[in-house]
């Protein structure tokens, strides 16, 4: 036995504060770091990692040892072999992926690391013929051979390892942090210059085609026809931001009707309090963190039937509509949900945090499960 914590190498962090990054950091904050510590494996040429300063404060180390296998197989292998040789305290590798990639687990297996997790965080985004060719066959072989555990954020994320037994690991959040707070609602609205009586619709995600923010804007434009004075709060950044800004006047919306606040924010738990409803018309998701957070904050939500798993509907607040439905249909569904659950700082919004926790989406539950697995199955041969 040793008094030192077991160290688990986490892969999947980027420079963006997206869903995978939030999952890893929520988990990191929730584990007992006297028993389990995290290290982070990232590409050698990546910009500063999201949450890098917090990671170092919590005791994590960052290893820039991922090199492109296609460009230099020898260099890719050597860097990872050296990492595991120089750090025998690393007793597990937890790969958080949104695409078929498993090579670090192969090197970990050859280095004697016992716990090798492949964790799929996104629905099936394969294009036709993507499974073909020698590279696809090599990855498929690695996927079947090297992981000791397969995790998914939802059932539709299991496309990455068809036929393998997997465990659903819920995207846990800090439910106390996202619980509705009426005082915070008024504070945030005052900060944003939004009247208390205005209906506020929210959207959070990368401004790209998968998150479909242009359609979300159309939904809001239809909603504002029903509720003049409504405001659309958009948090995110990406390649569609310019087009999103151009569409605002084209849809007849005044400049102050849409607030684009940027991405990577640390105050999302506060922004949810100022909202009255939430829309996410994604074309492809695993299980979106933002829908868990929004429901925890007591927000009626509308999301896409084609892109979002039914496992995201952990309360009666979430409704589904087809991407083939008109924006007016989405807007009416959202309006009905807000009317049904009440507008403004209603008292029962705070009760939804307990419902989210009861559904198993409190990070304390997820962290306890994974911590036990790290401790019982990790180590070196």
Short mmCIF file of C-alpha atoms in Angstrom, two decimals:
data_model
loop_
_atom_site.label_atom_id
_atom_site.label_comp_id
_atom_site.label_asym_id
_atom_site.label_seq_id
_atom_site.Cartn_x
_atom_site.Cartn_y
_atom_site.Cartn_z
CA UNK A 1 0.00 0.00 0.00
CA UNK A 2 1.06 3.61 -0.53
CA UNK A 3 -0.16 6.85 0.97
CA UNK A 4 0.04 8.54 -2.43
CA UNK A 5 -3.16 8.85 -4.50
CA UNK A 6 -3.54 6.76 -7.62
CA UNK A 7 -3.08 8.92 -10.69
CA UNK A 8 -5.47 8.65 -13.65
CA UNK A 9 -4.42 10.07 -17.00
CA UNK A 10 -7.35 11.94 -18.57
CA UNK A 11 -7.43 12.52 -22.32
CA UNK A 12 -10.02 14.65 -24.10
CA UNK A 13 -9.37 18.20 -22.93
CA UNK A 14 -9.02 20.93 -25.53
CA UNK A 15 -8.62 24.71 -25.31
CA UNK A 16 -12.43 25.16 -25.43
CA UNK A 17 -14.73 24.84 -22.41
CA UNK A 18 -17.09 22.40 -24.09
CA UNK A 19 -19.16 19.51 -22.78
CA UNK A 20 -16.34 16.97 -22.52
CA UNK A 21 -14.12 19.48 -20.75
CA UNK A 22 -16.91 20.32 -18.32
CA UNK A 23 -17.50 16.64 -17.60
CA UNK A 24 -13.83 16.03 -16.80
CA UNK A 25 -13.56 19.12 -14.61
CA UNK A 26 -16.83 18.41 -12.77
CA UNK A 27 -15.46 14.95 -12.06
CA UNK A 28 -12.08 16.30 -10.98
CA UNK A 29 -13.70 18.70 -8.52
CA UNK A 30 -15.95 15.94 -7.18
CA UNK A 31 -13.43 13.17 -6.43
CA UNK A 32 -11.44 12.82 -3.21
CA UNK A 33 -8.07 14.03 -4.45
CA UNK A 34 -6.32 12.49 -1.45
CA UNK A 35 -7.24 9.14 -3.02
CA UNK A 36 -7.33 9.89 -6.75
CA UNK A 37 -5.45 12.52 -8.72
CA UNK A 38 -5.76 13.40 -12.38
CA UNK A 39 -3.11 14.11 -14.98
CA UNK A 40 -3.94 15.34 -18.48
CA UNK A 41 -2.70 14.13 -21.86
CA UNK A 42 -3.00 16.67 -24.68
CA UNK A 43 -1.47 17.26 -28.13
CA UNK A 44 2.09 18.58 -28.10
CA UNK A 45 1.15 21.70 -30.08
CA UNK A 46 -2.20 22.57 -28.45
CA UNK A 47 -2.82 26.11 -27.12
CA UNK A 48 -3.24 26.53 -23.37
CA UNK A 49 -5.70 23.93 -22.12
CA UNK A 50 -9.13 24.91 -20.86
CA UNK A 51 -9.10 25.22 -17.06
CA UNK A 52 -5.29 24.85 -17.10
CA UNK A 53 -4.72 27.13 -14.12
CA UNK A 54 -7.38 25.38 -12.04
CA UNK A 55 -5.97 21.98 -12.98
CA UNK A 56 -2.55 22.96 -11.67
CA UNK A 57 -4.08 24.41 -8.51
CA UNK A 58 -5.85 21.08 -7.87
CA UNK A 59 -2.59 19.15 -8.22
CA UNK A 60 -2.92 17.94 -11.80
CA UNK A 61 -0.07 17.64 -14.25
CA UNK A 62 -0.31 18.33 -17.99
CA UNK A 63 1.63 16.15 -20.44
CA UNK A 64 1.91 17.43 -24.03
CA UNK A 65 2.78 14.04 -25.47
CA UNK A 66 0.22 13.33 -28.20
CA UNK A 67 1.82 13.37 -31.66
CA UNK A 68 -0.02 12.56 -34.91
CA UNK A 69 0.33 8.83 -35.55
CA UNK A 70 -0.15 9.26 -39.29
CA UNK A 71 2.69 11.79 -39.53
CA UNK A 72 5.21 9.94 -37.39
CA UNK A 73 4.20 6.57 -35.88
CA UNK A 74 7.63 6.17 -34.32
CA UNK A 75 7.50 9.57 -32.60
CA UNK A 76 3.92 9.02 -31.42
CA UNK A 77 4.82 5.65 -29.88
CA UNK A 78 8.08 6.83 -28.32
CA UNK A 79 6.53 9.87 -26.58
CA UNK A 80 3.77 7.82 -24.95
CA UNK A 81 6.07 4.93 -24.00
CA UNK A 82 8.43 7.39 -22.33
CA UNK A 83 5.52 8.99 -20.47
CA UNK A 84 4.36 5.69 -18.95
CA UNK A 85 7.94 4.57 -18.23
CA UNK A 86 8.80 7.77 -16.40
CA UNK A 87 5.54 7.85 -14.45
CA UNK A 88 4.76 4.42 -13.01
CA UNK A 89 2.34 6.13 -10.60
CA UNK A 90 -0.14 6.48 -13.49
CA UNK A 91 -2.49 3.58 -12.82
CA UNK A 92 -5.24 4.22 -15.35
CA UNK A 93 -6.08 6.01 -18.58
CA UNK A 94 -9.53 7.53 -19.14
CA UNK A 95 -10.01 8.54 -22.77
CA UNK A 96 -12.93 10.89 -23.37
CA UNK A 97 -13.58 10.93 -27.11
CA UNK A 98 -16.11 12.08 -29.70
CA UNK A 99 -14.55 10.14 -32.58
CA UNK A 100 -12.75 6.80 -33.05
CA UNK A 101 -9.35 7.26 -31.40
CA UNK A 102 -7.79 4.80 -28.99
CA UNK A 103 -4.04 4.74 -29.66
CA UNK A 104 -2.92 5.91 -26.15
CA UNK A 105 -4.78 2.92 -24.70
CA UNK A 106 -2.74 0.59 -26.91
CA UNK A 107 0.52 2.04 -25.57
CA UNK A 108 -0.87 1.99 -22.02
CA UNK A 109 -1.68 -1.71 -22.38
CA UNK A 110 1.85 -2.48 -23.57
CA UNK A 111 3.15 -0.45 -20.61
CA UNK A 112 1.23 -2.51 -18.04
CA UNK A 113 -1.53 -0.02 -17.17
CA UNK A 114 -4.45 -2.14 -15.95
CA UNK A 115 -7.40 0.28 -16.23
CA UNK A 116 -8.02 1.57 -19.76
CA UNK A 117 -11.34 3.38 -20.29
CA UNK A 118 -12.81 4.41 -23.64
CA UNK A 119 -15.59 6.93 -22.97
CA UNK A 120 -17.78 8.01 -25.90
CA UNK A 121 -19.35 11.46 -25.54
CA UNK A 122 -21.19 11.97 -28.81
CA UNK A 123 -23.83 10.35 -30.99
CA UNK A 124 -23.05 8.61 -34.27
CA UNK A 125 -21.47 11.18 -36.55
CA UNK A 126 -20.01 8.70 -39.04
CA UNK A 127 -20.38 9.55 -42.70
CA UNK A 128 -20.95 6.86 -45.35
CA UNK A 129 -17.86 4.74 -46.08
CA UNK A 130 -16.03 6.14 -43.04
CA UNK A 131 -15.64 2.60 -41.65
CA UNK A 132 -13.76 1.46 -44.74
CA UNK A 133 -10.03 1.36 -45.49
CA UNK A 134 -7.01 0.07 -43.61
CA UNK A 135 -6.95 2.95 -41.13
CA UNK A 136 -10.58 2.39 -40.13
CA UNK A 137 -9.95 -1.34 -39.73
CA UNK A 138 -6.89 -0.68 -37.58
CA UNK A 139 -8.84 1.63 -35.29
CA UNK A 140 -11.70 -0.87 -35.05
CA UNK A 141 -9.22 -3.56 -34.00
CA UNK A 142 -7.73 -1.26 -31.34
CA UNK A 143 -11.19 -0.31 -30.06
CA UNK A 144 -12.04 -3.97 -29.51
CA UNK A 145 -8.68 -5.02 -28.09
CA UNK A 146 -7.28 -2.41 -25.73
CA UNK A 147 -10.01 -0.85 -23.53
CA UNK A 148 -10.90 -2.66 -20.33
CA UNK A 149 -14.03 -0.53 -19.83
CA UNK A 150 -16.45 1.10 -22.25
CA UNK A 151 -18.41 4.15 -21.05
CA UNK A 152 -21.11 6.21 -22.80
CA UNK A 153 -22.83 9.50 -22.03
CA UNK A 154 -26.01 8.03 -23.58
CA UNK A 155 -27.00 4.88 -25.43
CA UNK A 156 -26.60 6.49 -28.85
CA UNK A 157 -22.93 7.20 -28.06
CA UNK A 158 -22.22 3.45 -28.09
CA UNK A 159 -21.82 3.61 -31.89
CA UNK A 160 -18.08 3.86 -31.21
CA UNK A 161 -17.83 0.26 -30.00
CA UNK A 162 -20.76 -1.72 -31.45
CA UNK A 163 -21.46 -5.00 -29.70
CA UNK A 164 -19.28 -4.25 -26.66
CA UNK A 165 -20.79 -4.17 -23.15
CA UNK A 166 -20.88 -0.60 -21.89
CA UNK A 167 -21.77 1.44 -18.83
CA UNK A 168 -23.92 4.57 -18.96
CA UNK A 169 -22.02 7.24 -17.02
CA UNK A 170 -24.33 10.17 -16.43
CA UNK A 171 -23.08 13.68 -17.14
CA UNK A 172 -23.24 14.77 -13.55
CA UNK A 173 -23.31 18.43 -12.57
CA UNK A 174 -23.13 20.38 -9.32
CA UNK A 175 -26.88 20.59 -8.76
CA UNK A 176 -26.49 23.04 -5.88
CA UNK A 177 -24.66 25.44 -8.18
CA UNK A 178 -27.40 25.40 -10.84
CA UNK A 179 -30.40 25.48 -8.47
CA UNK A 180 -32.70 28.42 -9.18
CA UNK A 181 -31.97 31.57 -7.20
CA UNK A 182 -34.50 34.40 -7.53
CA UNK A 183 -32.11 37.03 -6.17
CA UNK A 184 -29.51 36.02 -8.76
CA UNK A 185 -32.18 36.27 -11.47
CA UNK A 186 -32.73 39.96 -10.71
CA UNK A 187 -28.99 40.64 -10.36
CA UNK A 188 -28.10 39.11 -13.73
CA UNK A 189 -30.97 40.81 -15.54
CA UNK A 190 -29.92 44.15 -14.10
CA UNK A 191 -26.34 43.49 -15.23
CA UNK A 192 -27.51 42.70 -18.76
CA UNK A 193 -30.01 45.55 -18.88
CA UNK A 194 -33.00 43.23 -19.31
CA UNK A 195 -36.34 44.25 -17.71
CA UNK A 196 -37.78 41.87 -15.13
CA UNK A 197 -40.97 41.44 -17.15
CA UNK A 198 -39.23 40.44 -20.42
CA UNK A 199 -39.28 36.81 -21.56
CA UNK A 200 -35.68 35.60 -21.90
CA UNK A 201 -34.87 32.61 -24.11
CA UNK A 202 -31.44 31.02 -23.86
CA UNK A 203 -29.08 29.09 -26.13
CA UNK A 204 -25.67 27.73 -25.17
CA UNK A 205 -23.22 25.90 -27.42
CA UNK A 206 -20.57 26.18 -30.10
CA UNK A 207 -21.79 28.36 -32.93
CA UNK A 208 -21.43 25.66 -35.57
CA UNK A 209 -23.69 23.57 -37.78
CA UNK A 210 -24.09 20.76 -35.25
CA UNK A 211 -25.51 23.10 -32.62
CA UNK A 212 -27.70 24.80 -35.26
CA UNK A 213 -27.74 28.34 -33.79
CA UNK A 214 -29.18 29.90 -36.96
CA UNK A 215 -32.35 27.86 -36.58
CA UNK A 216 -32.42 28.71 -32.87
CA UNK A 217 -32.43 32.37 -33.87
CA UNK A 218 -35.37 31.73 -36.22
CA UNK A 219 -37.23 30.07 -33.35
CA UNK A 220 -36.63 33.11 -31.19
CA UNK A 221 -37.83 35.45 -33.95
CA UNK A 222 -41.10 33.52 -34.03
CA UNK A 223 -41.29 33.57 -30.22
CA UNK A 224 -40.86 37.35 -30.15
CA UNK A 225 -43.89 37.69 -32.41
CA UNK A 226 -45.90 36.09 -29.61
CA UNK A 227 -44.12 37.96 -26.82
CA UNK A 228 -42.90 41.39 -27.98
CA UNK A 229 -39.99 42.61 -25.89
CA UNK A 230 -38.50 39.12 -25.50
CA UNK A 231 -34.71 38.77 -25.41
CA UNK A 232 -32.49 35.98 -26.79
CA UNK A 233 -29.32 35.30 -24.78
CA UNK A 234 -26.70 33.37 -26.77
CA UNK A 235 -23.58 31.99 -25.12
CA UNK A 236 -21.02 30.46 -27.42
CA UNK A 237 -18.51 31.19 -30.14
CA UNK A 238 -17.62 29.64 -33.45
CA UNK A 239 -17.55 29.95 -37.20
CA UNK A 240 -21.24 30.86 -37.51
CA UNK A 241 -21.07 33.91 -35.27
CA UNK A 242 -20.74 36.35 -38.16
CA UNK A 243 -23.68 34.83 -40.01
CA UNK A 244 -25.72 34.80 -36.79
CA UNK A 245 -25.14 38.53 -36.34
CA UNK A 246 -26.08 39.21 -39.97
CA UNK A 247 -29.34 37.28 -39.60
CA UNK A 248 -30.56 39.39 -36.67
CA UNK A 249 -31.65 42.45 -38.71
CA UNK A 250 -32.66 40.20 -41.63
CA UNK A 251 -35.25 38.60 -39.35
CA UNK A 252 -36.57 42.01 -38.33
CA UNK A 253 -35.08 41.84 -34.84
CA UNK A 254 -33.74 44.97 -33.15
CA UNK A 255 -30.13 44.88 -31.97
CA UNK A 256 -31.08 44.79 -28.28
CA UNK A 257 -33.29 41.71 -28.77
CA UNK A 258 -30.29 39.39 -29.08
CA UNK A 259 -27.32 39.32 -26.68
CA UNK A 260 -24.35 37.27 -27.92
CA UNK A 261 -22.18 36.88 -24.85
CA UNK A 262 -19.32 34.72 -26.15
CA UNK A 263 -18.16 31.27 -25.08
CA UNK A 264 -16.06 29.70 -22.35
CA UNK A 265 -17.95 31.54 -19.63
CA UNK A 266 -17.57 30.77 -15.95
CA UNK A 267 -20.97 32.29 -15.08
CA UNK A 268 -23.36 29.99 -16.95
CA UNK A 269 -24.96 28.92 -13.66
CA UNK A 270 -25.91 32.58 -13.14
CA UNK A 271 -27.13 33.19 -16.69
CA UNK A 272 -29.62 30.30 -16.47
CA UNK A 273 -31.30 32.11 -13.56
CA UNK A 274 -32.11 35.08 -15.79
CA UNK A 275 -33.77 32.92 -18.46
CA UNK A 276 -37.36 31.74 -18.80
CA UNK A 277 -36.84 29.06 -21.47
CA UNK A 278 -34.09 27.29 -23.38
CA UNK A 279 -33.76 26.05 -26.96
CA UNK A 280 -31.20 23.59 -28.41
CA UNK A 281 -31.93 22.43 -31.99
CA UNK A 282 -28.74 20.35 -32.35
CA UNK A 283 -28.32 17.96 -35.27
CA UNK A 284 -25.98 15.63 -33.33
CA UNK A 285 -25.33 15.22 -29.61
CA UNK A 286 -24.34 12.62 -27.08
CA UNK A 287 -26.21 13.94 -24.06
CA UNK A 288 -25.89 17.73 -23.81
CA UNK A 289 -24.69 19.13 -20.52
CA UNK A 290 -26.61 22.32 -21.15
CA UNK A 291 -29.95 20.50 -21.10
CA UNK A 292 -29.12 18.96 -17.73
CA UNK A 293 -28.04 22.34 -16.37
CA UNK A 294 -31.09 24.13 -17.80
CA UNK A 295 -33.50 21.60 -16.31
CA UNK A 296 -31.68 21.87 -12.99
CA UNK A 297 -32.34 25.62 -13.12
CA UNK A 298 -36.04 24.93 -13.76
CA UNK A 299 -36.16 26.05 -17.40
CA UNK A 300 -38.68 24.70 -19.93
CA UNK A 301 -36.59 23.41 -22.85
CA UNK A 302 -37.17 22.41 -26.46
CA UNK A 303 -34.64 20.26 -28.30
CA UNK A 304 -34.37 18.21 -31.48
CA UNK A 305 -35.93 14.80 -31.90
CA UNK A 306 -33.27 13.74 -34.41
CA UNK A 307 -30.16 15.02 -32.63
CA UNK A 308 -30.76 14.52 -28.89
CA UNK A 309 -31.33 11.27 -27.02
CA UNK A 310 -34.52 10.72 -25.03
CA UNK A 311 -32.26 10.03 -22.06
CA UNK A 312 -31.86 13.81 -21.73
CA UNK A 313 -35.51 14.14 -20.67
CA UNK A 314 -34.92 13.69 -16.96
CA UNK A 315 -37.78 16.03 -15.97
CA UNK A 316 -41.09 17.18 -17.46
CA UNK A 317 -39.42 20.41 -18.57
CA UNK A 318 -37.90 19.00 -21.77
CA UNK A 319 -39.93 18.72 -24.97
CA UNK A 320 -38.80 17.40 -28.38
CA UNK A 321 -39.58 18.69 -31.84
CA UNK A 322 -38.41 17.54 -35.26
CA UNK A 323 -35.87 19.57 -37.18
CA UNK A 324 -38.35 19.29 -40.06
CA UNK A 325 -40.91 21.29 -38.08
CA UNK A 326 -41.18 25.00 -38.78
CA UNK A 327 -39.54 27.48 -36.42
CA UNK A 328 -43.03 28.65 -35.48
CA UNK A 329 -43.85 25.15 -34.20
CA UNK A 330 -40.75 25.17 -32.02
CA UNK A 331 -41.59 28.63 -30.75
CA UNK A 332 -45.16 27.62 -29.89
CA UNK A 333 -43.91 24.54 -28.02
CA UNK A 334 -41.51 26.70 -26.04
CA UNK A 335 -44.21 29.28 -25.35
CA UNK A 336 -46.62 26.57 -24.17
CA UNK A 337 -43.98 25.12 -21.86
CA UNK A 338 -43.19 28.47 -20.31
CA UNK A 339 -46.90 29.21 -19.88
CA UNK A 340 -47.48 25.78 -18.33
CA UNK A 341 -44.67 26.08 -15.83
CA UNK A 342 -45.12 29.78 -15.16
CA UNK A 343 -43.12 32.82 -16.14
CA UNK A 344 -40.57 34.62 -14.02
CA UNK A 345 -39.11 33.70 -10.65
CA UNK A 346 -41.67 31.11 -9.73
CA UNK A 347 -41.10 29.23 -6.49
CA UNK A 348 -41.10 25.70 -7.95
CA UNK A 349 -38.09 26.35 -10.20
CA UNK A 350 -35.77 25.60 -7.27
CA UNK A 351 -37.38 22.17 -6.79
CA UNK A 352 -35.96 20.88 -10.08
CA UNK A 353 -32.43 20.66 -8.71
CA UNK A 354 -33.56 17.82 -6.44
CA UNK A 355 -35.30 16.08 -9.36
CA UNK A 356 -32.11 16.21 -11.43
CA UNK A 357 -30.14 14.77 -8.51
CA UNK A 358 -32.72 12.02 -8.01
CA UNK A 359 -32.32 11.08 -11.68
CA UNK A 360 -28.64 10.39 -10.98
CA UNK A 361 -27.20 13.52 -12.58
CA UNK A 362 -25.54 14.99 -9.50
CA UNK A 363 -21.75 14.82 -9.95
CA UNK A 364 -21.35 13.52 -6.41
CA UNK A 365 -23.03 10.31 -7.54
CA UNK A 366 -20.99 10.05 -10.75
CA UNK A 367 -17.73 10.89 -8.97
CA UNK A 368 -18.29 8.29 -6.26
CA UNK A 369 -18.88 5.57 -8.85
CA UNK A 370 -15.83 6.44 -10.94
CA UNK A 371 -13.60 6.96 -7.92
CA UNK A 372 -14.41 3.47 -6.71
CA UNK A 373 -13.62 2.06 -10.15
CA UNK A 374 -10.31 3.92 -10.35
CA UNK A 375 -9.28 2.60 -6.95
CA UNK A 376 -10.36 -1.02 -7.46
CA UNK A 377 -9.32 -1.55 -11.08
CA UNK A 378 -6.37 0.83 -11.52
CA UNK A 379 -2.69 0.10 -11.07
CA UNK A 380 0.25 -1.40 -12.94
CA UNK A 381 1.08 -4.97 -13.75
#
